Coordinates of C-alpha atoms in Angstrom, one line a residue:
X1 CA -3.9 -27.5 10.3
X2 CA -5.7 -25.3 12.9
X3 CA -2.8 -25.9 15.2
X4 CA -0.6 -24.3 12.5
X5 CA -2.7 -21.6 11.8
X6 CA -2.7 -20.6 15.8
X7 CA 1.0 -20.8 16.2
X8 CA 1.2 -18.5 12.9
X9 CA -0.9 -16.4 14.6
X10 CA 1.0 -15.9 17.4
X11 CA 4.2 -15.3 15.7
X12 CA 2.5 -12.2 14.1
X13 CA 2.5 -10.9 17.5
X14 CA 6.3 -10.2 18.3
X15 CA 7.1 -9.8 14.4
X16 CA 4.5 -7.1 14.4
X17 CA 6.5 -6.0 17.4
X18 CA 9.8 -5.6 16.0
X19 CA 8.5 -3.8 12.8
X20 CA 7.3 -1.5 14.9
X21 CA 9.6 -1.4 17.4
X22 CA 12.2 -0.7 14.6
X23 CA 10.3 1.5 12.5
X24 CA 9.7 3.4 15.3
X25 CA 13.1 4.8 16.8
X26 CA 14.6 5.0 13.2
X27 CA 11.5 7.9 12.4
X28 CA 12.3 8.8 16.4
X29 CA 15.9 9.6 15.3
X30 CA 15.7 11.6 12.3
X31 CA 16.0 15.2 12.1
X32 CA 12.6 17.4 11.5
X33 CA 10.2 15.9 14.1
X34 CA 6.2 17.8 14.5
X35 CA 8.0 20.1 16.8
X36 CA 10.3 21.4 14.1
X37 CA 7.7 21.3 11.5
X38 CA 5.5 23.8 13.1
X39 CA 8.7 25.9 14.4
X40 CA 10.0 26.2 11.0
X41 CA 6.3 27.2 9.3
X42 CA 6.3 29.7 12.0
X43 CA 9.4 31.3 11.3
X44 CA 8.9 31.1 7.7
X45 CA 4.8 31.6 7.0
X46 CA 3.4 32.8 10.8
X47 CA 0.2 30.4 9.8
X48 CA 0.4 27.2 12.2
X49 CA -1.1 29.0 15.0
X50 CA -4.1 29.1 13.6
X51 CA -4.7 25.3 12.7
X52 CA -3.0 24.1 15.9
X53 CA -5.3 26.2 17.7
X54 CA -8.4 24.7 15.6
X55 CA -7.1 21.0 16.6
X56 CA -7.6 21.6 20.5
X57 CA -4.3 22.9 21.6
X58 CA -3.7 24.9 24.1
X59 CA -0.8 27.6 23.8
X60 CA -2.0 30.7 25.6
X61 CA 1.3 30.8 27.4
X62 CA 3.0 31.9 24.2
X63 CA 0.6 33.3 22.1
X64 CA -1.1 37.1 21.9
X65 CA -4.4 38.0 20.7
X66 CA -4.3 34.4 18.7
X67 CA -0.4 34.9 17.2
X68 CA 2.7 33.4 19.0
X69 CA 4.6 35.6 20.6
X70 CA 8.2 35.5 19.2
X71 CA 9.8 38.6 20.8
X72 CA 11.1 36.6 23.4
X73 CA 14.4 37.0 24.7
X74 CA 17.1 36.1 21.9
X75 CA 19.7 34.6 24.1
X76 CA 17.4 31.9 24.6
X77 CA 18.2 28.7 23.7
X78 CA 16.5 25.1 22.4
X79 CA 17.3 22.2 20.9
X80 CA 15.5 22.5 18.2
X81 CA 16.8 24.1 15.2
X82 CA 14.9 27.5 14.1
X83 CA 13.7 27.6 18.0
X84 CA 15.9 31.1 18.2
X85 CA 14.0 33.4 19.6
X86 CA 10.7 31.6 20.3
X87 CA 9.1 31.5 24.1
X88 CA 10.5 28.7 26.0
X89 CA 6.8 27.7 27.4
X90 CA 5.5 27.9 24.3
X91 CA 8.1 25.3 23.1
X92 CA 7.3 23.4 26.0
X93 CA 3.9 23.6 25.2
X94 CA 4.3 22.3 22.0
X95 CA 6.5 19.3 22.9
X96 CA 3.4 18.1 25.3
X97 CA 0.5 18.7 22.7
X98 CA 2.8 16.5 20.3
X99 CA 3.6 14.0 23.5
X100 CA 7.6 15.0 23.6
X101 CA 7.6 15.8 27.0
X102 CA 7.5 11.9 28.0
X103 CA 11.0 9.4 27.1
X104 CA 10.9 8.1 23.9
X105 CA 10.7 4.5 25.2
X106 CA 7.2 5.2 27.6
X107 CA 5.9 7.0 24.3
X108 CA 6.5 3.9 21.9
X109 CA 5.2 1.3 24.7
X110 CA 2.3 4.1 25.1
X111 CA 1.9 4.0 21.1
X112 CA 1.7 0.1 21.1
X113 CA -0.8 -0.1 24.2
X114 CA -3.5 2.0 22.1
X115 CA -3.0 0.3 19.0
X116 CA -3.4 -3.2 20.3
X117 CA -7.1 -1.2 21.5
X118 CA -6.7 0.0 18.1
X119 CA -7.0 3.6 19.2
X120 CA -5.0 5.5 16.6
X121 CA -5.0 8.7 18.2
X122 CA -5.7 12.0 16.3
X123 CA -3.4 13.6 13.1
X124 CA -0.9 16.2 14.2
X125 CA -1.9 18.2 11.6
X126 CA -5.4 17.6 10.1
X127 CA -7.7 17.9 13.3
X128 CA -9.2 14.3 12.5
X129 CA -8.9 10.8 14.0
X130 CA -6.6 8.6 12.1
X131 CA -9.3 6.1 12.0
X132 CA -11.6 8.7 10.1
X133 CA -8.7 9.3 7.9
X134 CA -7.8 5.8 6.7
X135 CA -11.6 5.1 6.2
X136 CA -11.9 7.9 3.8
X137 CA -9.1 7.4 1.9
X138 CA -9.4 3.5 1.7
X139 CA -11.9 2.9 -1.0
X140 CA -9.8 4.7 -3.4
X141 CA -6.7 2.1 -2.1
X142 CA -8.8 -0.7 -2.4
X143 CA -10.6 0.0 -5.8
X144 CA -7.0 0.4 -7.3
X145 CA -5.6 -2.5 -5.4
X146 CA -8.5 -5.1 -6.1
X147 CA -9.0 -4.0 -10.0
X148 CA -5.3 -4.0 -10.6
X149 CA -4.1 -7.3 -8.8
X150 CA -7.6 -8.9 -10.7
X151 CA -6.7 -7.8 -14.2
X152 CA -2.9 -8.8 -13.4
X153 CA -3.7 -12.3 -12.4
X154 CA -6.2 -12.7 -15.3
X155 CA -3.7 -11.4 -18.1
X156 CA -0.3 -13.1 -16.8
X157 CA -1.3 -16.4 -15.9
X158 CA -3.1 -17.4 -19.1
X159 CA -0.4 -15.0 -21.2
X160 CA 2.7 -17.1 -19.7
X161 CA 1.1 -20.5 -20.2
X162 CA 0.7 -19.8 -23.7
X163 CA 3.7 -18.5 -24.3
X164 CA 5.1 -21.4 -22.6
X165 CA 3.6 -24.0 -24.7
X166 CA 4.8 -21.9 -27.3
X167 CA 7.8 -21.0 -26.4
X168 CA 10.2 -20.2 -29.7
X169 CA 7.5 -19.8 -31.7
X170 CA 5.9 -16.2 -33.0
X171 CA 3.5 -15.7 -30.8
X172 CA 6.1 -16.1 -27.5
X173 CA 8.4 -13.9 -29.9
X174 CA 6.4 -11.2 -30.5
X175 CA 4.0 -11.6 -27.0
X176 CA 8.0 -11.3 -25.1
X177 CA 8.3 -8.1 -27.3
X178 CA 5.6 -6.2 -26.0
X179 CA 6.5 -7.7 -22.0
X180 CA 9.7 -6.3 -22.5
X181 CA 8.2 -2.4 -23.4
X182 CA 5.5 -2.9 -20.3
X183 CA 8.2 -3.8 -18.1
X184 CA 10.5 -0.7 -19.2
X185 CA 7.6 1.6 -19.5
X186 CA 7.2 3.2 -15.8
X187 CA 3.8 2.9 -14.4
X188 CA 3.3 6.5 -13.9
X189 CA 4.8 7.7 -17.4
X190 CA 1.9 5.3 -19.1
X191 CA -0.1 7.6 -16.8
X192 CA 0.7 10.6 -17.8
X193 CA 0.4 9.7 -21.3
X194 CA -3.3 8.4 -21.1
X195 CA -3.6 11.4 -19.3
X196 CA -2.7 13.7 -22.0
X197 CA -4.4 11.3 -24.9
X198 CA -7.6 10.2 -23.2
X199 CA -8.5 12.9 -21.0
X200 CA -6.2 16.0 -21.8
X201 CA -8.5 17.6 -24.1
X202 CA -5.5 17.9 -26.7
X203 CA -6.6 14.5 -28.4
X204 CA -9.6 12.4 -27.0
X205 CA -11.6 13.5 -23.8
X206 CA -13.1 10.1 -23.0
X207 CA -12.5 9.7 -19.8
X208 CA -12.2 12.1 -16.7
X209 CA -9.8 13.9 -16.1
X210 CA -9.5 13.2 -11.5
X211 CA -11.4 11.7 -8.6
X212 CA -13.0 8.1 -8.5
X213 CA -16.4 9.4 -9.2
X214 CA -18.5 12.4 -10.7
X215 CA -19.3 15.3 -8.7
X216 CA -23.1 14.3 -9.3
X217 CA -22.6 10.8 -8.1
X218 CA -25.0 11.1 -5.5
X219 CA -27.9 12.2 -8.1
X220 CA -27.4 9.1 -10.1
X221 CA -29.3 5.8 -10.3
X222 CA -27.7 2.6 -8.9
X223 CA -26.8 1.5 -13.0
X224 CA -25.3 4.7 -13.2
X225 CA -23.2 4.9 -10.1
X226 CA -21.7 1.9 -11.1
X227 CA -20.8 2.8 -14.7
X228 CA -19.8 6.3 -13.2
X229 CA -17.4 4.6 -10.6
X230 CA -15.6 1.9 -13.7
X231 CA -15.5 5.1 -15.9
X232 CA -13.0 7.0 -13.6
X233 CA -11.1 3.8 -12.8
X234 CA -10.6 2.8 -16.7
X235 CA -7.1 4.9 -16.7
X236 CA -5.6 4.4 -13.5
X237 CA -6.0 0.6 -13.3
X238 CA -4.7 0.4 -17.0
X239 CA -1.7 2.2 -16.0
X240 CA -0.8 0.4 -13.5
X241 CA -1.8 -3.0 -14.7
X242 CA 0.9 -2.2 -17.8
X243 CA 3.4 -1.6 -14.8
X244 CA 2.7 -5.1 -13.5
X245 CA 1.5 -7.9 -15.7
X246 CA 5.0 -8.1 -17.3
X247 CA 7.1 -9.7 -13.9
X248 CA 4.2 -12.3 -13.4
X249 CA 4.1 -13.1 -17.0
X250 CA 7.4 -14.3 -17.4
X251 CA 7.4 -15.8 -13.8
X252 CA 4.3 -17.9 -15.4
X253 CA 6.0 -18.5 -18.6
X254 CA 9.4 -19.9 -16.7
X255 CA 7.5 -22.0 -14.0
X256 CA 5.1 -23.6 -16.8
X257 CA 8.8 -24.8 -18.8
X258 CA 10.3 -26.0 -15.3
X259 CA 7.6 -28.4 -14.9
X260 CA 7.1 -29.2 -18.9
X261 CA 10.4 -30.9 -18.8
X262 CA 9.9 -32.7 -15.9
X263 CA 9.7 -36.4 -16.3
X264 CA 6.2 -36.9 -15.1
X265 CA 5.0 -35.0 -18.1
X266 CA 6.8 -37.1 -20.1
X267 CA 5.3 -40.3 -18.8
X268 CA 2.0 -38.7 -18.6
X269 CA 2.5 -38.0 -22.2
X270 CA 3.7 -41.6 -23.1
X271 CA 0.2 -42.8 -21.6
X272 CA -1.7 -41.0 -24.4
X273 CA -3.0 -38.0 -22.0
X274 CA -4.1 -35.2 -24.2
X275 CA -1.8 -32.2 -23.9
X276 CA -5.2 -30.3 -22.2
X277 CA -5.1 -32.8 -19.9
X278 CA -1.4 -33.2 -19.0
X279 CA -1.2 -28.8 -18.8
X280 CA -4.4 -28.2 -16.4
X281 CA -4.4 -31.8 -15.2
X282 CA -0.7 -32.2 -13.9
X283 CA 1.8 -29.3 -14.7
X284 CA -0.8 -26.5 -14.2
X285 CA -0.4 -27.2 -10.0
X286 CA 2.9 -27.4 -9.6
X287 CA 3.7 -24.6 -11.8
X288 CA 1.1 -22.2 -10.6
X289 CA 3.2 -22.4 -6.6
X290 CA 5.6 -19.9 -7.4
X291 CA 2.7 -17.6 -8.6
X292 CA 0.6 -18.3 -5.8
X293 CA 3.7 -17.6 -3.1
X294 CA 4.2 -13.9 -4.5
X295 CA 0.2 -12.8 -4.7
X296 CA 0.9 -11.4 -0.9
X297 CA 3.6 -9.6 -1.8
X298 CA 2.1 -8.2 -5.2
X299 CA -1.4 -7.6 -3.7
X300 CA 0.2 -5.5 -0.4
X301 CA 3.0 -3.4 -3.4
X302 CA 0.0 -2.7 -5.5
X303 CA -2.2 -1.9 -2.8
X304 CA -0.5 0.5 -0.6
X305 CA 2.8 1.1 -2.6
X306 CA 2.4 1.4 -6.1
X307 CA -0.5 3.5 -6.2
X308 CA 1.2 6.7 -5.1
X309 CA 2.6 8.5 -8.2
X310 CA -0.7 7.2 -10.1
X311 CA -3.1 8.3 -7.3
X312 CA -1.0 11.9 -7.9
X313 CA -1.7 12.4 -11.4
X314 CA -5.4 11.4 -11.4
X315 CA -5.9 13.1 -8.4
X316 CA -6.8 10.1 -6.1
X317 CA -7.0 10.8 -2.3
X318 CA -5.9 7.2 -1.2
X319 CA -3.8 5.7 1.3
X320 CA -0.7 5.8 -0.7
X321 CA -1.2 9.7 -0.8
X322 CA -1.9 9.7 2.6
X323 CA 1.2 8.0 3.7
X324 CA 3.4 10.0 1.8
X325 CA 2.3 13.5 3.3
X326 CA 2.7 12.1 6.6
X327 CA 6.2 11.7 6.2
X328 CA 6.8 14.5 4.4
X329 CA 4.8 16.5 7.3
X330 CA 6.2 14.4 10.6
X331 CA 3.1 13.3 11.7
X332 CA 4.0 10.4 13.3
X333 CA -0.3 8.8 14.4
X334 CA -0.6 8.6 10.6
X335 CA 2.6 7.5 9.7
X336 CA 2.9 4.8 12.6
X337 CA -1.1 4.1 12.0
X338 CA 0.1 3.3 8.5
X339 CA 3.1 1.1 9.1
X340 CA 0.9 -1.1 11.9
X341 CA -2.0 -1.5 9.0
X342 CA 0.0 -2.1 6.0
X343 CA 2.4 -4.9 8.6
X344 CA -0.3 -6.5 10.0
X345 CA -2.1 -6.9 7.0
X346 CA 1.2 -8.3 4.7
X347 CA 1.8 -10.8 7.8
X348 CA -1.8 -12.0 7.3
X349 CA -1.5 -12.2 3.7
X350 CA 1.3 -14.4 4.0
X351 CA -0.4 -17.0 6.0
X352 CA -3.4 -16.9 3.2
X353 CA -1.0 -17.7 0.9
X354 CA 0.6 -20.3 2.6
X355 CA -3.1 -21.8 3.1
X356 CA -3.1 -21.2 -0.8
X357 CA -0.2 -23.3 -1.0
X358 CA -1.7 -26.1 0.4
X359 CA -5.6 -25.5 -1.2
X360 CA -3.4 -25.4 -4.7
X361 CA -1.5 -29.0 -3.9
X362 CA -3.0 -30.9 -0.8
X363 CA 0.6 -32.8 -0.7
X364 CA 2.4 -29.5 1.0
X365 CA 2.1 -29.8 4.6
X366 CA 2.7 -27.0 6.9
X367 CA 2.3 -28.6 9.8
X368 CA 4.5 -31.8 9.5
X369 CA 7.2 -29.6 8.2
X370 CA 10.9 -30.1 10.1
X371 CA 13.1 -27.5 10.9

């Protein structure tokens, strides 16, 4: 076991490597880089100046009395587009604040050297370490992650073993019915429509309307911190939970009549085992494998993924929000910050739940597996 668990481990290392690797000179390749972002806001707005200056660069060369100068000569040229016009240093001054002036390979190896230290480096654009950043914005992540995957797990699983051992019947009938609208229903339109009924104001105002707590929270007693913080979590965690339980149900539901058929059942059956007995006692671990293999995969989607449209219309400052307006924005710490989290933590998770695997049935064994 712990021999399998090491060599696991090191495989993480060059996987972890490729996704980067490859992540890396795909975003390296595409058009609109930092560089461009800041030269087309200056071209368009004349802001940028201003918060680059704030975040510790140094443009003196092409700036006067705090604006960029962009009388230079118009027959200069640049490669990038919208640069017409703009002071060559200052360009220049720009692709070293932003680390362009190095080749692209020395800056990914350079990237990969300080994340193994875990040093993240500082935001191109929000004059805060990248660390700082993921730490404020990960309890939002996590309280809609945990809640969700929780209140998934605890509706599917006992949902599709009953409809399972009532498959046919009414209650798998009409139960399938109201899978079928969760499944069709996107997660953010159930959203917006608790939104407008529970806390619009237009029907019922019994929840809040944004954020994950009050603006008092810090005034409150322990008691009421705690009811304060499930009270602002009620909608977004139903809304997503009606987005998710339906795949897992029916994955339950088909698993549990796989191994119902099965001839051990039978025999188990045939010995006079009550039907409690045969279900938990001998279907309920082989079924429950194919669950067990896909919690990674749901528990990273619903974590980081899923959460973005639903953290928008509540207003929730997460991680999935966070990820997005890096890549709107180019800024490549954040972005590549994100992709080395979000991988290293989806590799883990899929040696838990191969661990799970064999905690659910000690027969599966990893290590005496053959190629």
């Amino acid at each position: 076991m712990l021999s399998y668990i090491f060599r696991r481990l090191l495989l993480i290392v060059p996987t972890l490597f490729g996704i980067m690797a490859i992540n890396f000179f795909i975003v390296q390749a595409a058009p609109g880089g930092p560089v461009e972002q800041v030269i087309a806001e200056l071209t368009g707005t004349g802001n940028v100046s201003e918060r680059i200056t704030r975040s510790g660069g140094d443009f003196s060369a092409g700036q006067k009395n705090g604006s960029v100068d962009i009388s230079a000569s118009e027959s200069s040229t640049s490669s990038y587009r919208g640069a017409r016009g703009l002071d060559p240093d200052f360009i220049k001054d720009l692709e070293k604040r932003f680390g362009f002036d190095k080749p692209v390979h020395e800056r990914f190896f350079e990237m990969v050297a300080n994340f193994i230290q875990f040093d993240f480096g500082e935001s191109f654009f929000r004059s805060e370490r990248v660390v700082d950043l993921v730490i404020d914005k990960l309890p939002v992540s996590i309280s809609l992650g945990l809640w969700t995957t929780l209140f998934v797990y605890l509706i599917s699983i006992p949902l599709g073993i009953a409809k399972a051992t009532r498959d046919g019947e009414a209650f798998d009938i009409w139960t399938s019915a109201l899978v079928i609208i969760g499944y069709a229903i996107p997660g953010f339109l159930f959203a917006v429509l608790l939104l407008v009924v529970f806390a619009g104001g237009s029907f019922l105002q019994w929840f809040p309307l944004r954020g994950l707590t009050s603006e008092n929270f810090d005034q409150m007693t322990t008691v009421q911190q705690i009811l304060d913080y499930f009270w602002h979590l009620v909608l977004p965690v139903i809304s997503m939970v009606i987005g998710g339980f339906a795949g897992l149900t029916l994955l339950t539901k088909n698993s549990f009549l796989d191994q119902i058929n099965q001839q051990y059942v039978l025999t188990a059956r045939s010995k006079g085992l009550s039907e409690t007995r045969v279900l938990f006692g001998h279907v309920f671990r082989n079924a429950m494998l194919i669950v067990i293999a896909g919690f990674p995969a749901a528990f990273i989607g619903i974590l980081f993924t899923g959460a973005l449209l639903v953290e928008v219309i509540f207003s929730l400052d997460g991680l999935g929000l966070l990820g997005y307006e890096a890549a709107i924005k180019r800024d490549y710490p954040v972005m590549f910050a994100s992709v080395w989290f979000f991988s290293l933590l989806g590799l883990l998770m899929n040696l838990v739940g191969d661990l799970t695997y064999m905690w659910v049935d000690p027969r599966i064994d990893f290590e005496t597996r053959r190629s």
